[in-house]
Amino acid sequence: MHFQRLRLSGFKSFVDATEFRIEPGVTGIVGPNGCGKSNLLEALRWVMGANSAKAMRAGGMDDVIFAGSGGRASRNHAEVTLTIDNTDRRAPAAFNDHPVLEVVRRIDKGDGSTYRINGREVRARDVQLLFADASTGSNSPALVRQGQISELIAAKPQNRRMILEEAAGVSGLHTRRHEAELRLRAAETNLTRLEDVAKELESALNRLRREARQADRYKKMSAEIRALQGAVLYARWNEARGAAERLQTEAAEAIRAVEETAREAAGATTRAAAAEEQIKPLREAETIAAAVLHRLAIDKDRLEREGEALAAEVERLTGDVSRIDADRARETQMVEDAQLALSRMAGDLEALETAIAAAPERAPELEAAARAAEAARVEADAAVEALAAQA
Ligand code: ATP
């Protein structure tokens, strides 16, 4: 893999766009301490897909963006482009159309990195694989940083094996194998899930079959119901049509009857008008008769009231007569009683006179008695007379 160019913009100390050309043969970078030599190598690792901030000597990946200096403001993004010669067409099939590959990594503050190969956006994994296939990459032992040689001598056998595999050009295969294993595991998981889904679909299918049978029965029954409803509706329609015809006949008859009645009514109205004319004098006579009748009724009422007063008077007089008759009977009885008393007194008087004649010594006493008896008799006579006069 032949790198042609490394272009940096906003990456670490390279705030302005800087192009680093890598010509065939050996290319060296010379400069004083802190001028940014290591930053260039880090830019190379970074564009190859390095994902460890520590390997970039940074706290977080955003720290690779130019952080500002005394006279320059900080930037919000950094971009590194690596141009690779692909004239021998050894790139993966997906990117093998062009003689030059341009790999771009860009980071925006807070938004993470994006990768493009020849303008097409790709995954970080695709970029890492591209370099792994060429036995290089961000972690490749081909890129040796300061102090790394002594680190490699003291490294574990596993890490040394990586260097050997890298040298043998099979590290890409390892990466692919790992990827294939991951895919295989994912496929197995998918298969298990598919079996579950198939089971679920099986039970759903059974349920749907049941529902389909029910729907079929429902359709048949609906059709029967519709047919029956149709028959019922036809029968009702027939009945309604008969009724309508009957009603039309009746209506025609009724119209005729109405017309007849209207004619009769017109005749009756004419006759009524004529009768009205004839009735006018009768009405006047009726009014007069009514007035007379009213007056007669008043007279009748008055006479009835007088009759009632006379009847009451007769009744009262009849009562008086009965009472007088009773008084007369009683007083007649009293006269009779008084006459009896008188005749008894006359007897008594005679007896007294006889007694006086027979006993002159008792004469004064008997004369007093005789006088009393006489006075009583006179009084009784007067009473009898009074009673007789009353009777
Ligand atoms: P040495 O020879 O000592 O190893 P060097 O030439 O490799 O030095 P680097 O270590 O690559 O130099 O660069 C260090 C410089 O980069 C320092 O001046 C540091 O301020 C600057 N620098 C690092 N990160 C940033 C950043 N995010 N923004 C601005 N400048 C940065």
Short mmCIF file of C-alpha atoms and ligand atoms in Angstrom, two decimals:
data_model
loop_
_atom_site.label_atom_id
_atom_site.label_comp_id
_atom_site.label_asym_id
_atom_site.label_seq_id
_atom_site.Cartn_x
_atom_site.Cartn_y
_atom_site.Cartn_z
CA MET A 1 0.00 0.00 0.00
CA HIS A 2 1.54 3.22 -1.16
CA PHE A 3 0.47 6.40 0.69
CA GLN A 4 0.67 9.49 -1.53
CA ARG A 5 -0.54 12.35 0.60
CA LEU A 6 -1.71 13.24 4.07
CA ARG A 7 -3.84 16.36 4.30
CA LEU A 8 -4.65 17.84 7.73
CA SER A 9 -7.06 20.62 8.70
CA GLY A 10 -7.79 21.62 12.29
CA PHE A 11 -6.05 18.46 13.60
CA LYS A 12 -4.08 19.17 16.77
CA SER A 13 -1.43 21.85 16.04
CA PHE A 14 -2.25 21.85 12.28
CA VAL A 15 -4.94 24.50 12.40
CA ASP A 16 -4.45 25.55 8.77
CA ALA A 17 -4.89 23.08 5.94
CA THR A 18 -1.54 21.32 5.60
CA GLU A 19 -0.49 18.80 2.98
CA PHE A 20 2.20 16.24 3.69
CA ARG A 21 3.40 14.54 0.53
CA ILE A 22 4.90 11.05 0.71
CA GLU A 23 7.01 10.43 -2.34
CA PRO A 24 8.44 7.04 -3.40
CA GLY A 25 11.51 6.13 -1.37
CA VAL A 26 12.13 7.38 2.17
CA THR A 27 10.43 10.48 3.43
CA GLY A 28 11.74 12.06 6.59
CA ILE A 29 10.31 14.76 8.88
CA VAL A 30 12.78 16.98 10.58
CA GLY A 31 12.01 19.64 13.12
CA PRO A 32 12.58 20.90 16.63
CA ASN A 33 10.92 19.47 19.68
CA GLY A 34 7.22 20.21 19.85
CA CYS A 35 6.90 21.25 16.19
CA GLY A 36 4.32 18.52 15.58
CA LYS A 37 6.18 15.54 14.12
CA SER A 38 4.34 13.05 16.34
CA ASN A 39 1.03 14.80 15.53
CA LEU A 40 1.56 13.83 11.87
CA LEU A 41 1.97 10.14 12.74
CA GLU A 42 -1.10 10.37 15.01
CA ALA A 43 -3.05 11.94 12.13
CA LEU A 44 -2.05 8.91 10.02
CA ARG A 45 -3.23 6.45 12.72
CA TRP A 46 -6.39 8.50 13.29
CA VAL A 47 -7.47 8.50 9.64
CA MET A 48 -6.89 4.73 9.58
CA GLY A 49 -9.61 4.34 12.23
CA ALA A 50 -7.80 4.64 15.60
CA ASN A 51 -10.43 4.65 18.30
CA SER A 52 -8.37 5.08 21.44
CA ALA A 53 -8.05 8.68 22.66
CA LYS A 54 -5.13 7.58 24.82
CA ALA A 55 -3.22 6.46 21.70
CA MET A 56 -3.79 10.01 20.44
CA ARG A 57 -2.33 11.36 23.67
CA ALA A 58 -5.69 12.94 24.40
CA GLY A 59 -8.32 12.80 27.21
CA GLY A 60 -11.21 12.43 24.75
CA MET A 61 -11.41 12.14 20.97
CA ASP A 62 -12.62 15.78 20.70
CA ASP A 63 -9.19 16.82 22.02
CA VAL A 64 -7.65 16.10 18.60
CA ILE A 65 -9.46 19.23 17.31
CA PHE A 66 -7.31 22.35 17.37
CA ALA A 67 -7.86 23.78 20.86
CA GLY A 68 -6.72 27.35 20.08
CA SER A 69 -3.47 29.17 20.82
CA GLY A 70 -2.38 32.68 21.85
CA GLY A 71 -3.44 34.27 18.56
CA ARG A 72 -5.86 31.68 17.09
CA ALA A 73 -9.39 30.74 18.10
CA SER A 74 -10.24 27.08 18.62
CA ARG A 75 -11.97 25.05 15.87
CA ASN A 76 -15.11 22.94 16.02
CA HIS A 77 -14.00 20.22 13.68
CA ALA A 78 -10.89 18.49 12.39
CA GLU A 79 -10.39 16.57 9.16
CA VAL A 80 -7.58 14.32 7.91
CA THR A 81 -7.43 12.93 4.36
CA LEU A 82 -5.11 10.12 3.31
CA THR A 83 -4.56 9.54 -0.41
CA ILE A 84 -3.53 6.01 -1.40
CA ASP A 85 -2.25 4.76 -4.74
CA ASN A 86 -4.55 2.02 -6.09
CA THR A 87 -3.27 1.65 -9.63
CA ASP A 88 -2.62 -2.05 -9.00
CA ARG A 89 -6.31 -2.42 -7.91
CA ARG A 90 -5.68 -4.25 -4.66
CA ALA A 91 -8.35 -2.46 -2.68
CA PRO A 92 -11.50 -4.34 -1.57
CA ALA A 93 -14.02 -4.80 -4.37
CA ALA A 94 -16.34 -2.11 -3.04
CA PHE A 95 -13.66 0.62 -3.50
CA ASN A 96 -11.67 -0.82 -6.36
CA ASP A 97 -13.11 1.31 -9.16
CA HIS A 98 -10.62 4.16 -8.84
CA PRO A 99 -6.83 4.30 -9.30
CA VAL A 100 -6.62 6.51 -6.21
CA LEU A 101 -8.34 6.00 -2.83
CA GLU A 102 -9.10 9.03 -0.75
CA VAL A 103 -9.86 8.13 2.85
CA VAL A 104 -11.30 10.97 4.93
CA ARG A 105 -12.04 11.08 8.64
CA ARG A 106 -13.76 14.09 10.10
CA ILE A 107 -14.69 14.83 13.69
CA ASP A 108 -17.17 17.50 14.81
CA LYS A 109 -17.10 18.61 18.42
CA GLY A 110 -19.69 16.64 20.38
CA ASP A 111 -20.87 14.68 17.29
CA GLY A 112 -18.17 12.02 16.87
CA SER A 113 -16.39 10.93 13.69
CA THR A 114 -17.53 10.22 10.16
CA TYR A 115 -15.59 8.37 7.45
CA ARG A 116 -15.68 8.64 3.68
CA ILE A 117 -13.85 6.68 1.02
CA ASN A 118 -13.79 8.42 -2.35
CA GLY A 119 -16.64 10.66 -1.23
CA ARG A 120 -18.92 7.76 -0.13
CA GLU A 121 -19.76 7.61 3.54
CA VAL A 122 -18.61 4.33 5.12
CA ARG A 123 -18.35 2.68 8.53
CA ALA A 124 -15.20 2.89 10.69
CA ARG A 125 -15.03 -0.89 10.31
CA ASP A 126 -14.78 -0.61 6.50
CA VAL A 127 -11.79 1.75 6.80
CA GLN A 128 -10.12 -0.47 9.41
CA LEU A 129 -10.61 -3.52 7.15
CA LEU A 130 -9.24 -1.68 4.14
CA PHE A 131 -5.93 -1.18 5.98
CA ALA A 132 -5.96 -4.54 7.74
CA ASP A 133 -6.16 -6.27 4.33
CA ALA A 134 -2.98 -4.42 3.38
CA SER A 135 -1.36 -5.55 6.66
CA THR A 136 -1.30 -2.10 8.11
CA GLY A 137 -3.63 0.08 10.21
CA SER A 138 -3.74 2.32 13.24
CA ASN A 139 -2.49 -0.42 15.57
CA SER A 140 -0.16 -1.93 13.07
CA PRO A 141 3.37 -2.68 14.30
CA ALA A 142 4.43 -1.18 10.97
CA LEU A 143 3.87 2.19 12.59
CA VAL A 144 6.42 2.45 15.32
CA ARG A 145 6.16 5.26 17.78
CA GLN A 146 8.82 6.55 20.17
CA GLY A 147 9.86 3.93 22.72
CA GLN A 148 7.79 1.20 21.07
CA ILE A 149 10.78 -0.99 20.10
CA SER A 150 11.73 -1.57 23.73
CA GLU A 151 8.02 -2.13 24.52
CA LEU A 152 7.88 -4.85 21.81
CA ILE A 153 10.93 -6.66 23.14
CA ALA A 154 9.22 -6.84 26.55
CA ALA A 155 5.80 -7.66 25.02
CA LYS A 156 3.75 -10.80 25.70
CA PRO A 157 3.95 -13.71 23.20
CA GLN A 158 0.41 -12.90 22.05
CA ASN A 159 1.45 -9.39 20.99
CA ARG A 160 4.56 -10.71 19.32
CA ARG A 161 2.42 -13.16 17.36
CA MET A 162 0.45 -10.16 16.09
CA ILE A 163 3.68 -8.68 14.72
CA LEU A 164 4.54 -11.95 13.02
CA GLU A 165 1.04 -12.31 11.53
CA GLU A 166 1.25 -8.73 10.38
CA ALA A 167 4.57 -9.50 8.69
CA ALA A 168 3.07 -12.61 7.10
CA GLY A 169 0.15 -10.50 5.79
CA VAL A 170 -2.57 -12.54 7.49
CA SER A 171 -3.73 -10.05 10.09
CA GLY A 172 -6.52 -8.97 7.67
CA LEU A 173 -7.64 -12.60 7.54
CA HIS A 174 -7.73 -12.70 11.33
CA THR A 175 -9.78 -9.55 11.43
CA ARG A 176 -12.11 -10.99 8.81
CA ARG A 177 -12.32 -14.29 10.67
CA HIS A 178 -13.27 -12.45 13.84
CA GLU A 179 -15.83 -10.50 11.86
CA ALA A 180 -17.13 -13.72 10.26
CA GLU A 181 -17.40 -15.34 13.70
CA LEU A 182 -19.34 -12.37 14.95
CA ARG A 183 -21.61 -12.59 11.92
CA LEU A 184 -21.98 -16.36 12.43
CA ARG A 185 -22.98 -15.79 16.05
CA ALA A 186 -25.42 -13.11 15.00
CA ALA A 187 -26.80 -15.48 12.31
CA GLU A 188 -27.20 -18.24 14.93
CA THR A 189 -28.99 -15.84 17.23
CA ASN A 190 -31.15 -14.77 14.31
CA LEU A 191 -31.81 -18.44 13.51
CA THR A 192 -32.95 -19.09 17.08
CA ARG A 193 -35.11 -16.03 16.89
CA LEU A 194 -36.43 -17.20 13.54
CA GLU A 195 -37.38 -20.57 15.05
CA ASP A 196 -39.26 -18.73 17.80
CA VAL A 197 -40.87 -16.54 15.19
CA ALA A 198 -41.72 -19.62 13.11
CA LYS A 199 -43.38 -21.19 16.17
CA GLU A 200 -45.29 -18.01 16.80
CA LEU A 201 -46.23 -17.86 13.13
CA GLU A 202 -47.33 -21.53 13.29
CA SER A 203 -49.69 -20.82 16.17
CA ALA A 204 -50.79 -17.59 14.46
CA LEU A 205 -51.42 -19.65 11.31
CA ASN A 206 -53.53 -22.14 13.26
CA ARG A 207 -55.44 -19.29 14.81
CA LEU A 208 -55.88 -17.68 11.41
CA ARG A 209 -57.08 -21.00 9.95
CA ARG A 210 -59.62 -21.23 12.77
CA GLU A 211 -60.65 -17.65 12.15
CA ALA A 212 -60.81 -18.30 8.41
CA ARG A 213 -63.16 -21.27 9.05
CA GLN A 214 -65.26 -19.08 11.29
CA ALA A 215 -65.20 -16.32 8.69
CA ASP A 216 -66.28 -18.88 6.07
CA ARG A 217 -69.19 -19.98 8.26
CA TYR A 218 -70.00 -16.38 8.95
CA LYS A 219 -70.02 -15.64 5.22
CA LYS A 220 -72.31 -18.61 4.49
CA MET A 221 -74.66 -17.70 7.33
CA SER A 222 -74.58 -14.06 6.25
CA ALA A 223 -75.50 -15.12 2.72
CA GLU A 224 -78.39 -17.23 4.08
CA ILE A 225 -79.51 -14.39 6.30
CA ARG A 226 -79.33 -12.00 3.36
CA ALA A 227 -81.38 -14.43 1.21
CA LEU A 228 -83.96 -14.82 3.98
CA GLN A 229 -84.03 -11.08 4.54
CA GLY A 230 -84.51 -10.66 0.77
CA ALA A 231 -87.43 -13.12 0.80
CA VAL A 232 -88.98 -11.39 3.81
CA LEU A 233 -88.51 -8.00 2.20
CA TYR A 234 -90.03 -9.29 -1.07
CA ALA A 235 -93.05 -10.67 0.83
CA ARG A 236 -93.41 -7.38 2.67
CA TRP A 237 -93.02 -5.46 -0.56
CA ASN A 238 -95.71 -7.62 -2.20
CA GLU A 239 -97.99 -7.10 0.77
CA ALA A 240 -97.30 -3.38 0.73
CA ARG A 241 -97.97 -3.23 -3.00
CA GLY A 242 -101.37 -5.00 -2.50
CA ALA A 243 -102.14 -2.64 0.35
CA ALA A 244 -101.10 0.33 -1.80
CA GLU A 245 -103.39 -0.82 -4.62
CA ARG A 246 -106.27 -1.31 -2.16
CA LEU A 247 -105.61 2.06 -0.65
CA GLN A 248 -105.49 3.64 -4.11
CA THR A 249 -108.92 2.13 -4.91
CA GLU A 250 -110.24 3.28 -1.55
CA ALA A 251 -108.69 6.69 -2.15
CA ALA A 252 -110.38 6.95 -5.57
CA GLU A 253 -113.69 5.97 -3.95
CA ALA A 254 -113.09 8.41 -1.16
CA ILE A 255 -112.32 11.14 -3.72
CA ARG A 256 -115.55 10.33 -5.52
CA ALA A 257 -117.41 10.37 -2.18
CA VAL A 258 -115.76 13.65 -1.32
CA GLU A 259 -116.80 15.10 -4.68
CA GLU A 260 -120.35 13.82 -4.15
CA THR A 261 -120.38 15.21 -0.63
CA ALA A 262 -118.98 18.50 -1.93
CA ARG A 263 -121.78 18.67 -4.49
CA GLU A 264 -124.35 17.84 -1.82
CA ALA A 265 -122.74 20.36 0.47
CA ALA A 266 -122.97 22.99 -2.27
CA GLY A 267 -126.69 22.16 -2.75
CA ALA A 268 -127.18 22.19 1.00
CA THR A 269 -125.41 25.55 1.20
CA THR A 270 -127.73 26.94 -1.47
CA ARG A 271 -130.73 25.50 0.34
CA ALA A 272 -129.42 26.79 3.61
CA ALA A 273 -129.06 30.27 2.08
CA ALA A 274 -132.65 30.09 0.82
CA ALA A 275 -133.85 28.76 4.19
CA GLU A 276 -131.88 31.54 5.81
CA GLU A 277 -133.85 34.05 3.75
CA GLN A 278 -137.13 32.36 4.71
CA ILE A 279 -136.20 32.09 8.31
CA LYS A 280 -135.54 35.79 8.77
CA PRO A 281 -139.19 36.83 9.51
CA LEU A 282 -139.54 33.72 11.69
CA ARG A 283 -136.44 34.84 13.55
CA GLU A 284 -138.00 38.25 14.15
CA ALA A 285 -141.23 36.55 15.33
CA GLU A 286 -139.14 34.29 17.49
CA THR A 287 -137.42 37.33 18.99
CA ILE A 288 -140.78 38.94 19.74
CA ALA A 289 -142.17 35.67 21.10
CA ALA A 290 -139.07 35.31 23.21
CA ALA A 291 -139.57 38.81 24.60
CA VAL A 292 -143.22 38.01 25.35
CA LEU A 293 -142.24 34.69 26.83
CA HIS A 294 -139.70 36.43 28.98
CA ARG A 295 -142.27 38.89 30.22
CA LEU A 296 -144.76 36.02 30.86
CA ALA A 297 -142.08 34.14 32.72
CA ILE A 298 -141.48 37.15 34.92
CA ASP A 299 -145.23 37.41 35.53
CA LYS A 300 -145.38 33.69 36.22
CA ASP A 301 -142.59 34.02 38.72
CA ARG A 302 -144.30 36.91 40.39
CA LEU A 303 -147.65 35.05 40.50
CA GLU A 304 -145.97 31.96 41.81
CA ARG A 305 -144.35 34.00 44.53
CA GLU A 306 -147.78 35.58 45.35
CA GLY A 307 -149.44 32.15 45.27
CA GLU A 308 -146.78 30.82 47.62
CA ALA A 309 -147.37 33.83 49.95
CA LEU A 310 -151.16 33.23 49.80
CA ALA A 311 -150.74 29.52 50.43
CA ALA A 312 -148.56 30.38 53.44
CA GLU A 313 -151.26 32.81 54.62
CA VAL A 314 -153.98 30.16 54.15
CA GLU A 315 -151.85 27.69 56.01
CA ARG A 316 -151.28 30.19 58.80
CA LEU A 317 -155.05 31.01 58.93
CA THR A 318 -155.90 27.29 58.86
CA GLY A 319 -153.55 26.88 61.83
CA ASP A 320 -155.29 29.80 63.56
CA VAL A 321 -158.72 28.22 62.87
CA SER A 322 -157.55 24.87 64.27
CA ARG A 323 -156.15 26.61 67.30
CA ILE A 324 -159.36 28.64 67.76
CA ASP A 325 -161.40 25.42 67.36
CA ALA A 326 -159.30 23.80 70.07
CA ASP A 327 -159.65 26.90 72.30
CA ARG A 328 -163.41 26.94 71.73
CA ALA A 329 -163.69 23.23 72.58
CA ARG A 330 -161.65 23.72 75.70
CA GLU A 331 -163.55 26.87 76.72
CA THR A 332 -166.89 25.15 75.96
CA GLN A 333 -165.68 22.41 78.26
CA MET A 334 -164.78 25.07 80.83
CA VAL A 335 -168.24 26.73 80.44
CA GLU A 336 -169.84 23.35 80.98
CA ASP A 337 -167.61 22.80 83.99
CA ALA A 338 -168.48 26.33 85.28
CA GLN A 339 -172.19 25.72 84.76
CA LEU A 340 -171.90 22.47 86.66
CA ALA A 341 -170.03 24.37 89.39
CA LEU A 342 -172.80 27.05 89.28
CA SER A 343 -175.57 24.55 89.66
CA ARG A 344 -173.59 22.91 92.50
CA MET A 345 -173.12 26.34 94.09
CA ALA A 346 -176.83 27.11 93.68
CA GLY A 347 -177.49 23.83 95.46
CA ASP A 348 -175.01 24.81 98.14
CA LEU A 349 -176.65 28.25 98.46
CA GLU A 350 -180.07 26.74 98.86
CA ALA A 351 -178.64 24.39 101.46
CA LEU A 352 -177.12 27.33 103.26
CA GLU A 353 -180.35 29.29 103.21
CA THR A 354 -182.10 26.26 104.54
CA ALA A 355 -179.44 25.94 107.19
CA ILE A 356 -179.78 29.61 108.15
CA ALA A 357 -183.45 29.24 108.45
CA ALA A 358 -182.96 26.15 110.59
CA ALA A 359 -180.23 27.57 112.83
CA PRO A 360 -180.52 31.32 113.25
CA GLU A 361 -177.60 31.41 115.77
CA ARG A 362 -175.23 30.42 113.02
CA ALA A 363 -176.82 32.87 110.69
CA PRO A 364 -173.93 35.41 110.61
CA GLU A 365 -171.43 32.68 109.82
CA LEU A 366 -173.64 31.06 107.23
CA GLU A 367 -174.53 34.41 105.70
CA ALA A 368 -170.86 35.19 105.28
CA ALA A 369 -170.42 31.84 103.59
CA ALA A 370 -173.48 32.54 101.49
CA ARG A 371 -172.03 35.89 100.51
CA ALA A 372 -168.78 34.35 99.61
CA ALA A 373 -170.56 31.73 97.60
CA GLU A 374 -172.60 34.41 95.91
CA ALA A 375 -169.51 36.43 95.11
CA ALA A 376 -167.91 33.29 93.72
CA ARG A 377 -170.99 32.59 91.67
CA VAL A 378 -171.04 36.14 90.30
CA GLU A 379 -167.41 35.83 89.53
CA ALA A 380 -168.00 32.49 87.88
CA ASP A 381 -170.85 33.92 85.85
CA ALA A 382 -168.65 36.74 84.65
CA ALA A 383 -165.95 34.29 83.70
CA VAL A 384 -168.46 32.08 81.86
CA GLU A 385 -169.70 35.08 79.97
CA ALA A 386 -166.24 36.19 79.12
CA LEU A 387 -165.42 32.68 77.90
CA ALA A 388 -168.61 32.50 75.91
CA ALA A 389 -167.80 35.87 74.33
CA GLN A 390 -164.34 34.68 73.45
CA ALA A 391 -165.63 31.43 71.99
P1 ATP B 1 9.03 15.92 20.23
O1 ATP B 1 10.14 15.99 19.23
O2 ATP B 1 9.35 16.53 21.54
O3 ATP B 1 8.43 14.58 20.33
P2 ATP B 1 7.07 16.73 18.32
O4 ATP B 1 7.70 17.48 17.22
O5 ATP B 1 6.73 15.32 18.06
O6 ATP B 1 7.87 16.88 19.66
P3 ATP B 1 4.37 16.96 18.94
O7 ATP B 1 4.45 16.20 20.21
O8 ATP B 1 3.85 16.24 17.72
O9 ATP B 1 5.77 17.54 18.63
O10 ATP B 1 3.55 18.22 19.07
C1 ATP B 1 3.30 18.83 20.28
C2 ATP B 1 2.66 20.14 19.98
O11 ATP B 1 1.35 20.03 19.49
C3 ATP B 1 2.62 20.98 21.24
O12 ATP B 1 3.11 22.29 20.96
C4 ATP B 1 1.16 21.04 21.55
O13 ATP B 1 0.81 22.30 22.09
C5 ATP B 1 0.54 20.90 20.18
N1 ATP B 1 -0.79 20.37 20.31
C6 ATP B 1 -1.16 19.10 20.67
N2 ATP B 1 -2.51 18.96 20.65
C7 ATP B 1 -3.00 20.18 20.28
C8 ATP B 1 -4.31 20.68 20.06
N3 ATP B 1 -5.39 19.92 20.25
N4 ATP B 1 -4.46 21.96 19.68
C9 ATP B 1 -3.41 22.73 19.48
N5 ATP B 1 -2.14 22.35 19.62
C10 ATP B 1 -1.93 21.06 20.03
#
